[in-house]
PDB file of C-alpha atoms in Angstrom:
ATOM      1  CA  MET N   1     149.532 113.526 134.953  1.00  0.00           C
ATOM      2  CA  VAL N   2     148.685 113.894 138.640  1.00  0.00           C
ATOM      3  CA  LYS N   3     151.890 113.753 140.714  1.00  0.00           C
ATOM      4  CA  SER N   4     150.724 114.681 144.193  1.00  0.00           C
ATOM      5  CA  ASP N   5     151.447 111.168 145.485  1.00  0.00           C
ATOM      6  CA  ARG N   6     155.061 110.085 144.953  1.00  0.00           C
ATOM      7  CA  GLN N   7     154.782 106.972 147.103  1.00  0.00           C
ATOM      8  CA  PRO N   8     155.775 103.591 145.615  1.00  0.00           C
ATOM      9  CA  ILE N   9     153.082 101.120 144.638  1.00  0.00           C
ATOM     10  CA  ALA N  10     152.483  98.686 147.500  1.00  0.00           C
ATOM     11  CA  GLU N  11     151.457  95.456 145.789  1.00  0.00           C
ATOM     12  CA  PRO N  12     149.786  92.736 147.904  1.00  0.00           C
ATOM     13  CA  GLU N  13     151.223  89.262 148.372  1.00  0.00           C
ATOM     14  CA  LEU N  14     149.520  86.710 146.163  1.00  0.00           C
ATOM     15  CA  PRO N  15     147.583  83.710 147.494  1.00  0.00           C
ATOM     16  CA  GLU N  16     148.290  80.149 146.398  1.00  0.00           C
ATOM     17  CA  PRO N  17     146.953  79.494 142.886  1.00  0.00           C
ATOM     18  CA  ARG N  18     143.664  77.653 142.565  1.00  0.00           C
ATOM     19  CA  TYR N  19     143.504  74.864 139.942  1.00  0.00           C
ATOM     20  CA  THR N  20     140.226  73.588 138.522  1.00  0.00           C
ATOM     21  CA  PHE N  21     139.177  71.499 135.529  1.00  0.00           C
ATOM     22  CA  GLY N  22     136.932  72.367 132.604  1.00  0.00           C
ATOM     23  CA  GLY N  23     135.678  69.049 131.281  1.00  0.00           C
ATOM     24  CA  ASP N  24     138.483  66.670 130.355  1.00  0.00           C
ATOM     25  CA  ASP N  25     140.421  69.051 128.114  1.00  0.00           C
ATOM     26  CA  HIS N  26     140.876  72.340 130.037  1.00  0.00           C
ATOM     27  CA  VAL N  27     142.709  73.426 133.182  1.00  0.00           C
ATOM     28  CA  PHE N  28     141.837  76.785 134.731  1.00  0.00           C
ATOM     29  CA  VAL N  29     144.356  78.516 137.021  1.00  0.00           C
ATOM     30  CA  ASP N  30     143.149  81.404 139.199  1.00  0.00           C
ATOM     31  CA  LEU N  31     146.082  83.373 140.641  1.00  0.00           C
ATOM     32  CA  ASP N  32     144.009  85.913 142.566  1.00  0.00           C
ATOM     33  CA  GLN N  33     140.424  87.149 142.830  1.00  0.00           C
ATOM     34  CA  ALA N  34     141.528  90.779 142.469  1.00  0.00           C
ATOM     35  CA  MET N  35     143.320  92.421 139.563  1.00  0.00           C
ATOM     36  CA  SER N  36     146.705  93.974 140.385  1.00  0.00           C
ATOM     37  CA  PHE N  37     149.926  94.756 138.549  1.00  0.00           C
ATOM     38  CA  ARG N  38     151.769  92.068 140.510  1.00  0.00           C
ATOM     39  CA  VAL N  39     149.328  89.299 139.620  1.00  0.00           C
ATOM     40  CA  ASN N  40     149.337  90.305 135.958  1.00  0.00           C
ATOM     41  CA  PHE N  41     153.144  90.378 135.799  1.00  0.00           C
ATOM     42  CA  ARG N  42     153.302  86.950 137.448  1.00  0.00           C
ATOM     43  CA  LEU N  43     150.648  85.639 135.071  1.00  0.00           C
ATOM     44  CA  ARG N  44     152.736  86.854 132.143  1.00  0.00           C
ATOM     45  CA  ALA N  45     155.876  85.145 133.483  1.00  0.00           C
ATOM     46  CA  LEU N  46     154.048  81.851 134.128  1.00  0.00           C
ATOM     47  CA  THR N  47     152.336  81.619 130.745  1.00  0.00           C
ATOM     48  CA  HIS N  48     155.500  82.678 128.903  1.00  0.00           C
ATOM     49  CA  GLU N  49     157.526  79.943 130.614  1.00  0.00           C
ATOM     50  CA  LEU N  50     154.759  77.377 130.104  1.00  0.00           C
ATOM     51  CA  GLY N  51     154.720  78.144 126.385  1.00  0.00           C
ATOM     52  CA  ALA N  52     158.516  77.944 126.159  1.00  0.00           C
ATOM     53  CA  ARG N  53     158.517  74.428 127.645  1.00  0.00           C
ATOM     54  CA  GLN N  54     156.401  73.090 124.745  1.00  0.00           C
ATOM     55  CA  ILE N  55     154.819  70.355 126.841  1.00  0.00           C
ATOM     56  CA  PRO N  56     153.390  67.625 124.546  1.00  0.00           C
ATOM     57  CA  GLY N  57     149.590  67.736 124.692  1.00  0.00           C
ATOM     58  CA  VAL N  58     149.310  71.422 125.557  1.00  0.00           C
ATOM     59  CA  LEU N  59     147.316  72.898 122.677  1.00  0.00           C
ATOM     60  CA  GLU N  60     146.597  76.479 123.764  1.00  0.00           C
ATOM     61  CA  ILE N  61     147.371  78.898 126.596  1.00  0.00           C
ATOM     62  CA  ALA N  62     144.879  81.733 127.137  1.00  0.00           C
ATOM     63  CA  PRO N  63     146.023  84.376 129.677  1.00  0.00           C
ATOM     64  CA  ALA N  64     143.458  86.733 131.224  1.00  0.00           C
ATOM     65  CA  ASN N  65     143.783  89.561 133.783  1.00  0.00           C
ATOM     66  CA  SER N  66     144.550  87.443 136.858  1.00  0.00           C
ATOM     67  CA  SER N  67     144.027  83.874 135.637  1.00  0.00           C
ATOM     68  CA  TYR N  68     144.811  81.647 132.689  1.00  0.00           C
ATOM     69  CA  LEU N  69     143.260  78.714 130.849  1.00  0.00           C
ATOM     70  CA  VAL N  70     145.142  75.822 129.259  1.00  0.00           C
ATOM     71  CA  ARG N  71     143.577  73.572 126.606  1.00  0.00           C
ATOM     72  CA  VAL N  72     145.013  70.088 126.381  1.00  0.00           C
ATOM     73  CA  ASP N  73     144.675  67.011 124.230  1.00  0.00           C
ATOM     74  CA  PRO N  74     143.512  64.468 126.871  1.00  0.00           C
ATOM     75  CA  ASP N  75     144.696  61.581 124.671  1.00  0.00           C
ATOM     76  CA  ARG N  76     148.257  62.893 125.006  1.00  0.00           C
ATOM     77  CA  LEU N  77     148.236  64.651 128.373  1.00  0.00           C
ATOM     78  CA  ASP N  78     146.141  63.896 131.445  1.00  0.00           C
ATOM     79  CA  PRO N  79     144.919  67.248 132.879  1.00  0.00           C
ATOM     80  CA  ARG N  80     145.844  65.995 136.370  1.00  0.00           C
ATOM     81  CA  ASP N  81     149.446  65.548 135.221  1.00  0.00           C
ATOM     82  CA  LEU N  82     149.368  69.070 133.805  1.00  0.00           C
ATOM     83  CA  VAL N  83     148.234  70.463 137.166  1.00  0.00           C
ATOM     84  CA  ARG N  84     151.219  68.802 138.824  1.00  0.00           C
ATOM     85  CA  GLU N  85     153.487  70.393 136.218  1.00  0.00           C
ATOM     86  CA  LEU N  86     151.875  73.792 136.742  1.00  0.00           C
ATOM     87  CA  ARG N  87     152.392  73.519 140.503  1.00  0.00           C
ATOM     88  CA  ARG N  88     156.090  72.768 139.935  1.00  0.00           C
ATOM     89  CA  LEU N  89     156.340  75.705 137.544  1.00  0.00           C
ATOM     90  CA  ASP N  90     154.815  78.044 140.121  1.00  0.00           C
ATOM     91  CA  GLU N  91     157.299  76.848 142.762  1.00  0.00           C
ATOM     92  CA  GLU N  92     160.272  77.182 140.407  1.00  0.00           C
ATOM     93  CA  LEU N  93     159.426  80.778 139.533  1.00  0.00           C
ATOM     94  CA  GLY N  94     159.130  81.662 143.213  1.00  0.00           C
ATOM     95  CA  HIS N  95     157.459  84.824 144.473  1.00  0.00           C
ATOM     96  CA  GLY N  96     160.277  87.325 144.204  1.00  0.00           C
ATOM     97  CA  ALA N  97     160.486  90.424 142.035  1.00  0.00           C
ATOM     98  CA  PRO N  98     158.618  90.132 138.705  1.00  0.00           C
ATOM     99  CA  PRO N  99     161.110  89.816 135.833  1.00  0.00           C
ATOM    100  CA  ALA N 100     161.609  92.573 133.255  1.00  0.00           C
ATOM    101  CA  PHE N 101     160.212  91.943 129.790  1.00  0.00           C
ATOM    102  CA  ARG N 102     160.347  93.384 126.281  1.00  0.00           C
ATOM    103  CA  THR N 103     157.249  95.262 125.185  1.00  0.00           C
ATOM    104  CA  ARG N 104     155.941  98.104 123.025  1.00  0.00           C
ATOM    105  CA  ILE N 105     154.637 101.608 123.732  1.00  0.00           C
ATOM    106  CA  ILE N 106     151.792 102.609 121.399  1.00  0.00           C
ATOM    107  CA  ASP N 107     150.517 106.130 120.719  1.00  0.00           C
ATOM    108  CA  MET N 108     146.703 106.189 120.486  1.00  0.00           C
ATOM    109  CA  PRO N 109     145.227 109.404 118.968  1.00  0.00           C
ATOM    110  CA  THR N 110     141.946 109.946 120.838  1.00  0.00           C
ATOM    111  CA  TYR N 111     139.100 112.369 120.171  1.00  0.00           C
ATOM    112  CA  TYR N 112     137.408 113.001 123.535  1.00  0.00           C
ATOM    113  CA  ASN N 113     133.791 114.172 123.670  1.00  0.00           C
ATOM    114  CA  ASP N 114     133.366 113.171 120.028  1.00  0.00           C
ATOM    115  CA  PRO N 115     129.962 113.463 118.303  1.00  0.00           C
ATOM    116  CA  TRP N 116     129.612 109.746 117.398  1.00  0.00           C
ATOM    117  CA  SER N 117     129.884 108.270 120.877  1.00  0.00           C
ATOM    118  CA  ARG N 118     127.644 111.071 122.161  1.00  0.00           C
ATOM    119  CA  GLU N 119     125.010 110.298 119.519  1.00  0.00           C
ATOM    120  CA  CYS N 120     125.151 106.618 120.468  1.00  0.00           C
ATOM    121  CA  LEU N 121     124.942 107.070 124.239  1.00  0.00           C
ATOM    122  CA  MET N 122     121.995 109.475 123.939  1.00  0.00           C
ATOM    123  CA  GLN N 123     119.983 106.682 122.286  1.00  0.00           C
ATOM    124  CA  PHE N 124     120.286 104.520 125.404  1.00  0.00           C
ATOM    125  CA  ARG N 125     119.571 106.844 128.312  1.00  0.00           C
ATOM    126  CA  ASP N 126     116.846 104.500 129.595  1.00  0.00           C
ATOM    127  CA  ARG N 127     119.615 101.975 130.369  1.00  0.00           C
ATOM    128  CA  HIS N 128     121.820 104.433 132.233  1.00  0.00           C
ATOM    129  CA  GLN N 129     122.197 105.606 135.848  1.00  0.00           C
ATOM    130  CA  ASN N 130     121.965 109.234 134.654  1.00  0.00           C
ATOM    131  CA  PRO N 131     119.110 109.314 132.106  1.00  0.00           C
ATOM    132  CA  THR N 132     119.121 113.097 131.685  1.00  0.00           C
ATOM    133  CA  GLY N 133     122.866 113.651 131.161  1.00  0.00           C
ATOM    134  CA  THR N 134     125.788 112.157 129.251  1.00  0.00           C
ATOM    135  CA  ASP N 135     128.227 109.429 130.158  1.00  0.00           C
ATOM    136  CA  ILE N 136     131.099 111.899 130.575  1.00  0.00           C
ATOM    137  CA  GLU N 137     129.010 113.973 132.985  1.00  0.00           C
ATOM    138  CA  TYR N 138     128.250 110.866 135.008  1.00  0.00           C
ATOM    139  CA  VAL N 139     131.767 109.404 135.163  1.00  0.00           C
ATOM    140  CA  ALA N 140     133.222 112.791 136.118  1.00  0.00           C
ATOM    141  CA  ARG N 141     130.680 113.193 138.931  1.00  0.00           C
ATOM    142  CA  VAL N 142     131.199 109.720 140.427  1.00  0.00           C
ATOM    143  CA  ASN N 143     134.955 110.390 140.464  1.00  0.00           C
ATOM    144  CA  ASP N 144     134.401 113.822 142.090  1.00  0.00           C
ATOM    145  CA  MET N 145     135.871 115.698 139.122  1.00  0.00           C
ATOM    146  CA  SER N 146     134.858 118.173 136.462  1.00  0.00           C
ATOM    147  CA  GLU N 147     134.575 116.797 132.920  1.00  0.00           C
ATOM    148  CA  ASP N 148     137.870 118.439 131.940  1.00  0.00           C
ATOM    149  CA  GLU N 149     139.578 117.000 135.031  1.00  0.00           C
ATOM    150  CA  PHE N 150     138.290 113.519 134.242  1.00  0.00           C
ATOM    151  CA  ILE N 151     139.527 113.691 130.644  1.00  0.00           C
ATOM    152  CA  ALA N 152     142.918 115.018 131.759  1.00  0.00           C
ATOM    153  CA  THR N 153     143.215 112.242 134.337  1.00  0.00           C
ATOM    154  CA  HIS N 154     142.058 109.603 131.880  1.00  0.00           C
ATOM    155  CA  HIS N 155     144.833 110.303 129.381  1.00  0.00           C
ATOM    156  CA  GLY N 156     147.367 111.617 131.911  1.00  0.00           C
ATOM    157  CA  ALA N 157     149.128 108.290 132.503  1.00  0.00           C
ATOM    158  CA  PRO N 158     149.698 105.364 130.115  1.00  0.00           C
ATOM    159  CA  TYR N 159     147.859 102.044 130.350  1.00  0.00           C
ATOM    160  CA  LEU N 160     149.122  98.478 130.556  1.00  0.00           C
ATOM    161  CA  ILE N 161     147.360  95.922 128.344  1.00  0.00           C
ATOM    162  CA  THR N 162     146.554  93.196 130.858  1.00  0.00           C
ATOM    163  CA  MET N 163     144.450  90.939 128.637  1.00  0.00           C
ATOM    164  CA  VAL N 164     143.265  90.569 125.038  1.00  0.00           C
ATOM    165  CA  GLY N 165     140.006  88.734 124.493  1.00  0.00           C
ATOM    166  CA  PHE N 166     136.196  88.721 124.530  1.00  0.00           C
ATOM    167  CA  VAL N 167     135.453  90.223 121.077  1.00  0.00           C
ATOM    168  CA  PRO N 168     138.470  89.704 118.738  1.00  0.00           C
ATOM    169  CA  GLY N 169     140.790  92.671 119.182  1.00  0.00           C
ATOM    170  CA  THR N 170     139.419  93.815 122.543  1.00  0.00           C
ATOM    171  CA  ALA N 171     142.278  94.859 124.839  1.00  0.00           C
ATOM    172  CA  TRP N 172     141.827  95.570 128.542  1.00  0.00           C
ATOM    173  CA  HIS N 173     143.689  98.735 129.586  1.00  0.00           C
ATOM    174  CA  PHE N 174     144.739  99.173 133.241  1.00  0.00           C
ATOM    175  CA  GLN N 175     146.069 102.655 134.004  1.00  0.00           C
ATOM    176  CA  MET N 176     149.617 102.673 135.338  1.00  0.00           C
ATOM    177  CA  VAL N 177     148.996 104.558 138.575  1.00  0.00           C
ATOM    178  CA  PRO N 178     148.779 103.468 142.236  1.00  0.00           C
ATOM    179  CA  PRO N 179     145.560 101.603 143.163  1.00  0.00           C
ATOM    180  CA  GLU N 180     144.140 104.592 145.046  1.00  0.00           C
ATOM    181  CA  ARG N 181     144.463 106.696 141.858  1.00  0.00           C
ATOM    182  CA  GLN N 182     142.640 104.240 139.609  1.00  0.00           C
ATOM    183  CA  LEU N 183     139.538 105.666 137.957  1.00  0.00           C
ATOM    184  CA  GLN N 184     136.481 103.610 138.876  1.00  0.00           C
ATOM    185  CA  VAL N 185     133.390 103.734 136.669  1.00  0.00           C
ATOM    186  CA  PRO N 186     130.165 101.665 137.008  1.00  0.00           C
ATOM    187  CA  LYS N 187     128.824  99.939 133.904  1.00  0.00           C
ATOM    188  CA  TYR N 188     125.413 100.733 132.406  1.00  0.00           C
ATOM    189  CA  ILE N 189     122.396  99.394 134.307  1.00  0.00           C
ATOM    190  CA  ARG N 190     121.485  97.431 131.144  1.00  0.00           C
ATOM    191  CA  PRO N 191     123.839  97.007 128.175  1.00  0.00           C
ATOM    192  CA  ARG N 192     123.380  98.940 124.957  1.00  0.00           C
ATOM    193  CA  THR N 193     122.511  97.044 121.798  1.00  0.00           C
ATOM    194  CA  ASP N 194     124.868  99.181 119.700  1.00  0.00           C
ATOM    195  CA  THR N 195     128.277 100.852 120.012  1.00  0.00           C
ATOM    196  CA  PRO N 196     130.364 102.349 117.173  1.00  0.00           C
ATOM    197  CA  GLU N 197     133.685 100.685 116.417  1.00  0.00           C
ATOM    198  CA  ARG N 198     136.758 102.448 117.845  1.00  0.00           C
ATOM    199  CA  THR N 199     134.757 103.936 120.724  1.00  0.00           C
ATOM    200  CA  LEU N 200     136.848 104.402 123.867  1.00  0.00           C
ATOM    201  CA  SER N 201     135.000 103.320 126.987  1.00  0.00           C
ATOM    202  CA  HIS N 202     135.561 102.662 130.675  1.00  0.00           C
ATOM    203  CA  GLY N 203     134.028 100.162 133.088  1.00  0.00           C
ATOM    204  CA  GLY N 204     135.224  99.338 136.575  1.00  0.00           C
ATOM    205  CA  ALA N 205     138.969 100.077 136.561  1.00  0.00           C
ATOM    206  CA  PHE N 206     139.423  99.158 132.888  1.00  0.00           C
ATOM    207  CA  ALA N 207     139.433 101.231 129.735  1.00  0.00           C
ATOM    208  CA  ALA N 208     138.573  99.414 126.508  1.00  0.00           C
ATOM    209  CA  ILE N 209     138.283 100.272 122.822  1.00  0.00           C
ATOM    210  CA  TYR N 210     135.427  98.600 120.961  1.00  0.00           C
ATOM    211  CA  PRO N 211     137.221  96.931 118.009  1.00  0.00           C
ATOM    212  CA  VAL N 212     134.022  96.417 116.005  1.00  0.00           C
ATOM    213  CA  ARG N 213     130.475  97.695 116.145  1.00  0.00           C
ATOM    214  CA  GLY N 214     128.338  95.841 118.661  1.00  0.00           C
ATOM    215  CA  PRO N 215     126.573  95.805 122.049  1.00  0.00           C
ATOM    216  CA  GLY N 216     128.256  96.918 125.261  1.00  0.00           C
ATOM    217  CA  GLY N 217     127.843  98.247 128.765  1.00  0.00           C
ATOM    218  CA  TYR N 218     130.894 100.422 129.389  1.00  0.00           C
ATOM    219  CA  GLN N 219     130.616 104.215 129.676  1.00  0.00           C
ATOM    220  CA  LEU N 220     131.364 106.067 126.405  1.00  0.00           C
ATOM    221  CA  PHE N 221     133.196 109.375 126.034  1.00  0.00           C
ATOM    222  CA  ALA N 222     135.741 109.245 123.202  1.00  0.00           C
ATOM    223  CA  ARG N 223     136.681 107.661 119.894  1.00  0.00           C
ATOM    224  CA  VAL N 224     140.151 106.674 118.716  1.00  0.00           C
ATOM    225  CA  ALA N 225     141.063 107.591 115.156  1.00  0.00           C
ATOM    226  CA  PRO N 226     142.877 104.465 113.879  1.00  0.00           C
ATOM    227  CA  PRO N 227     141.553 100.892 114.084  1.00  0.00           C
ATOM    228  CA  VAL N 228     142.655  98.371 116.696  1.00  0.00           C
ATOM    229  CA  PHE N 229     141.319  95.434 114.645  1.00  0.00           C
ATOM    230  CA  ASP N 230     141.877  95.077 110.898  1.00  0.00           C
ATOM    231  CA  ALA N 231     140.383  91.814 109.610  1.00  0.00           C
ATOM    232  CA  ALA N 232     141.624  92.492 106.057  1.00  0.00           C
ATOM    233  CA  GLN N 233     145.088  93.484 107.369  1.00  0.00           C
ATOM    234  CA  ARG N 234     145.224  96.454 104.993  1.00  0.00           C
ATOM    235  CA  LEU N 235     147.311  98.733 107.190  1.00  0.00           C
ATOM    236  CA  PRO N 236     151.059  98.028 107.504  1.00  0.00           C
ATOM    237  CA  ASP N 237     150.988  97.629 111.303  1.00  0.00           C
ATOM    238  CA  PHE N 238     148.537  94.713 110.954  1.00  0.00           C
ATOM    239  CA  GLU N 239     150.726  92.705 108.599  1.00  0.00           C
ATOM    240  CA  GLU N 240     151.469  89.995 111.160  1.00  0.00           C
ATOM    241  CA  SER N 241     148.099  89.970 112.944  1.00  0.00           C
ATOM    242  CA  PRO N 242     144.634  91.520 112.511  1.00  0.00           C
ATOM    243  CA  VAL N 243     144.783  92.419 116.233  1.00  0.00           C
ATOM    244  CA  LEU N 244     146.933  95.421 117.158  1.00  0.00           C
ATOM    245  CA  MET N 245     147.418  95.073 120.918  1.00  0.00           C
ATOM    246  CA  GLN N 246     149.175  92.266 122.765  1.00  0.00           C
ATOM    247  CA  GLN N 247     149.220  91.480 126.472  1.00  0.00           C
ATOM    248  CA  GLY N 248     152.021  93.543 128.039  1.00  0.00           C
ATOM    249  CA  ASP N 249     151.816  96.399 125.531  1.00  0.00           C
ATOM    250  CA  ILE N 250     151.617  99.933 126.925  1.00  0.00           C
ATOM    251  CA  VAL N 251     149.163 102.429 125.400  1.00  0.00           C
ATOM    252  CA  LYS N 252     149.224 106.214 125.756  1.00  0.00           C
ATOM    253  CA  PHE N 253     145.953 107.924 124.832  1.00  0.00           C
ATOM    254  CA  ARG N 254     146.834 111.229 123.167  1.00  0.00           C
ATOM    255  CA  PRO N 255     143.985 113.769 122.946  1.00  0.00           C
ATOM    256  CA  ILE N 256     143.377 115.222 119.471  1.00  0.00           C
ATOM    257  CA  GLU N 257     140.861 117.567 117.846  1.00  0.00           C
ATOM    258  CA  ARG N 258     138.540 116.988 114.894  1.00  0.00           C
ATOM    259  CA  ASP N 259     140.975 118.123 112.193  1.00  0.00           C
ATOM    260  CA  GLU N 260     143.661 115.613 113.214  1.00  0.00           C
ATOM    261  CA  TYR N 261     141.021 112.932 113.654  1.00  0.00           C
ATOM    262  CA  ASP N 262     139.791 113.485 110.085  1.00  0.00           C
ATOM    263  CA  ALA N 263     143.347 113.492 108.714  1.00  0.00           C
ATOM    264  CA  ILE N 264     144.119 110.156 110.378  1.00  0.00           C
ATOM    265  CA  ARG N 265     140.870 108.657 109.126  1.00  0.00           C
ATOM    266  CA  ALA N 266     141.818 109.703 105.578  1.00  0.00           C
ATOM    267  CA  GLU N 267     145.192 107.960 105.950  1.00  0.00           C
ATOM    268  CA  CYS N 268     143.458 104.841 107.238  1.00  0.00           C
ATOM    269  CA  GLU N 269     141.083 104.810 104.269  1.00  0.00           C
ATOM    270  CA  ALA N 270     144.065 105.188 101.931  1.00  0.00           C
ATOM    271  CA  GLY N 271     145.854 102.314 103.654  1.00  0.00           C
ATOM    272  CA  THR N 272     148.890 104.437 104.548  1.00  0.00           C
ATOM    273  CA  TYR N 273     148.465 105.155 108.266  1.00  0.00           C
ATOM    274  CA  ARG N 274     151.296 104.042 110.581  1.00  0.00           C
ATOM    275  CA  TYR N 275     151.019 103.841 114.341  1.00  0.00           C
ATOM    276  CA  ARG N 276     153.741 105.450 116.407  1.00  0.00           C
ATOM    277  CA  ILE N 277     155.208 102.438 118.234  1.00  0.00           C
ATOM    278  CA  ARG N 278     158.400 102.173 120.265  1.00  0.00           C
ATOM    279  CA  GLU N 279     159.941  98.977 121.648  1.00  0.00           C
ATOM    280  CA  THR N 280     161.309  99.049 125.179  1.00  0.00           C
ATOM    281  CA  GLU N 281     162.187  96.875 128.162  1.00  0.00           C
ATOM    282  CA  PHE N 282     159.742  97.192 131.020  1.00  0.00           C
ATOM    283  CA  ASP N 283     161.094  96.855 134.559  1.00  0.00           C
ATOM    284  CA  PRO N 284     158.251  96.144 137.049  1.00  0.00           C
ATOM    285  CA  GLN N 285     160.426  96.898 140.073  1.00  0.00           C
ATOM    286  CA  ALA N 286     161.398 100.347 138.787  1.00  0.00           C
ATOM    287  CA  PHE N 287     157.749 101.009 138.026  1.00  0.00           C
ATOM    288  CA  PHE N 288     156.654  99.952 141.531  1.00  0.00           C
ATOM    289  CA  ALA N 289     159.330 102.174 143.119  1.00  0.00           C
ATOM    290  CA  ASP N 290     158.176 105.409 141.404  1.00  0.00           C
ATOM    291  CA  PRO N 291     155.280 104.910 138.962  1.00  0.00           C
ATOM    292  CA  TYR N 292     154.990 108.556 137.919  1.00  0.00           C
ATOM    293  CA  ALA N 293     158.680 108.943 137.093  1.00  0.00           C
ATOM    294  CA  TYR N 294     158.596 105.645 135.210  1.00  0.00           C
ATOM    295  CA  ASP N 295     155.466 106.674 133.279  1.00  0.00           C
ATOM    296  CA  ASP N 296     157.150 109.933 132.322  1.00  0.00           C
ATOM    297  CA  ARG N 297     160.141 108.036 130.995  1.00  0.00           C
ATOM    298  CA  LEU N 298     157.921 105.809 128.870  1.00  0.00           C
ATOM    299  CA  VAL N 299     156.055 108.775 127.396  1.00  0.00           C
ATOM    300  CA  LYS N 300     159.373 110.449 126.539  1.00  0.00           C
ATOM    301  CA  GLU N 301     160.537 107.278 124.795  1.00  0.00           C
ATOM    302  CA  LEU N 302     157.349 107.291 122.740  1.00  0.00           C
ATOM    303  CA  SER N 303     157.905 110.917 121.720  1.00  0.00           C
ATOM    304  CA  SER N 304     161.558 110.455 120.763  1.00  0.00           C
TER     305      SER N 304
END
């Protein structure tokens, strides 16, 4: 990964949360307009504590990148009373260092510049900013890199899963580098009507893997070999849930060639493929202090 900048991550102070209502059975809490590691770590701490309190009438807690939604039973809990409880919770947690948490590191075998995503993107050049080239050519150019440099940068540091949602199994990957090192990629001018499942894409500052075939507007340039959504739960790693990724997981894209891609696909078809997953404790403060050293440690844990 790029290591020319060894400065700590300077995370901004967060504003006061904004509380709004969705009908008479939802409360929406916006922690910040902008996505950052600090807001996502605080969001995780708040929603975890809210769930642990098991407040009667709270039916569901849905965390996003920098906000969360709570569904309530209004016959058991007045949403206005919930807002008062959420304000108290925010005050009790304070605004100090984000707490450490248990998580997983997941190895993601990734075939960059694969033929399937290329075939797909070439069908939709009339919807793209660069109608005569490919998505990888475009995203490399807007980031002032060669294609090889973009690919190396894209998989050079691991990604934090900041949110799971939209299409079932869709995880939002935020690369674990300082803000000034984040890759930024515009979306298509008009969305595609088709995208192969398991296609790795990028839009804005987020990478995302399409869990199923469908429309989309993110730039395409790779395909992961194993699934991230298994509705039938055939593979062992999907025994507890058809969705692989969870908020707070860490993913390392590992570039592979066609032969390894085909071998993994054969294992998936046979129902025998196992992800390489390691459990660890993530310390936000250590990460903020030296993100590159911390990323290196995580990757070494994954390889051990």
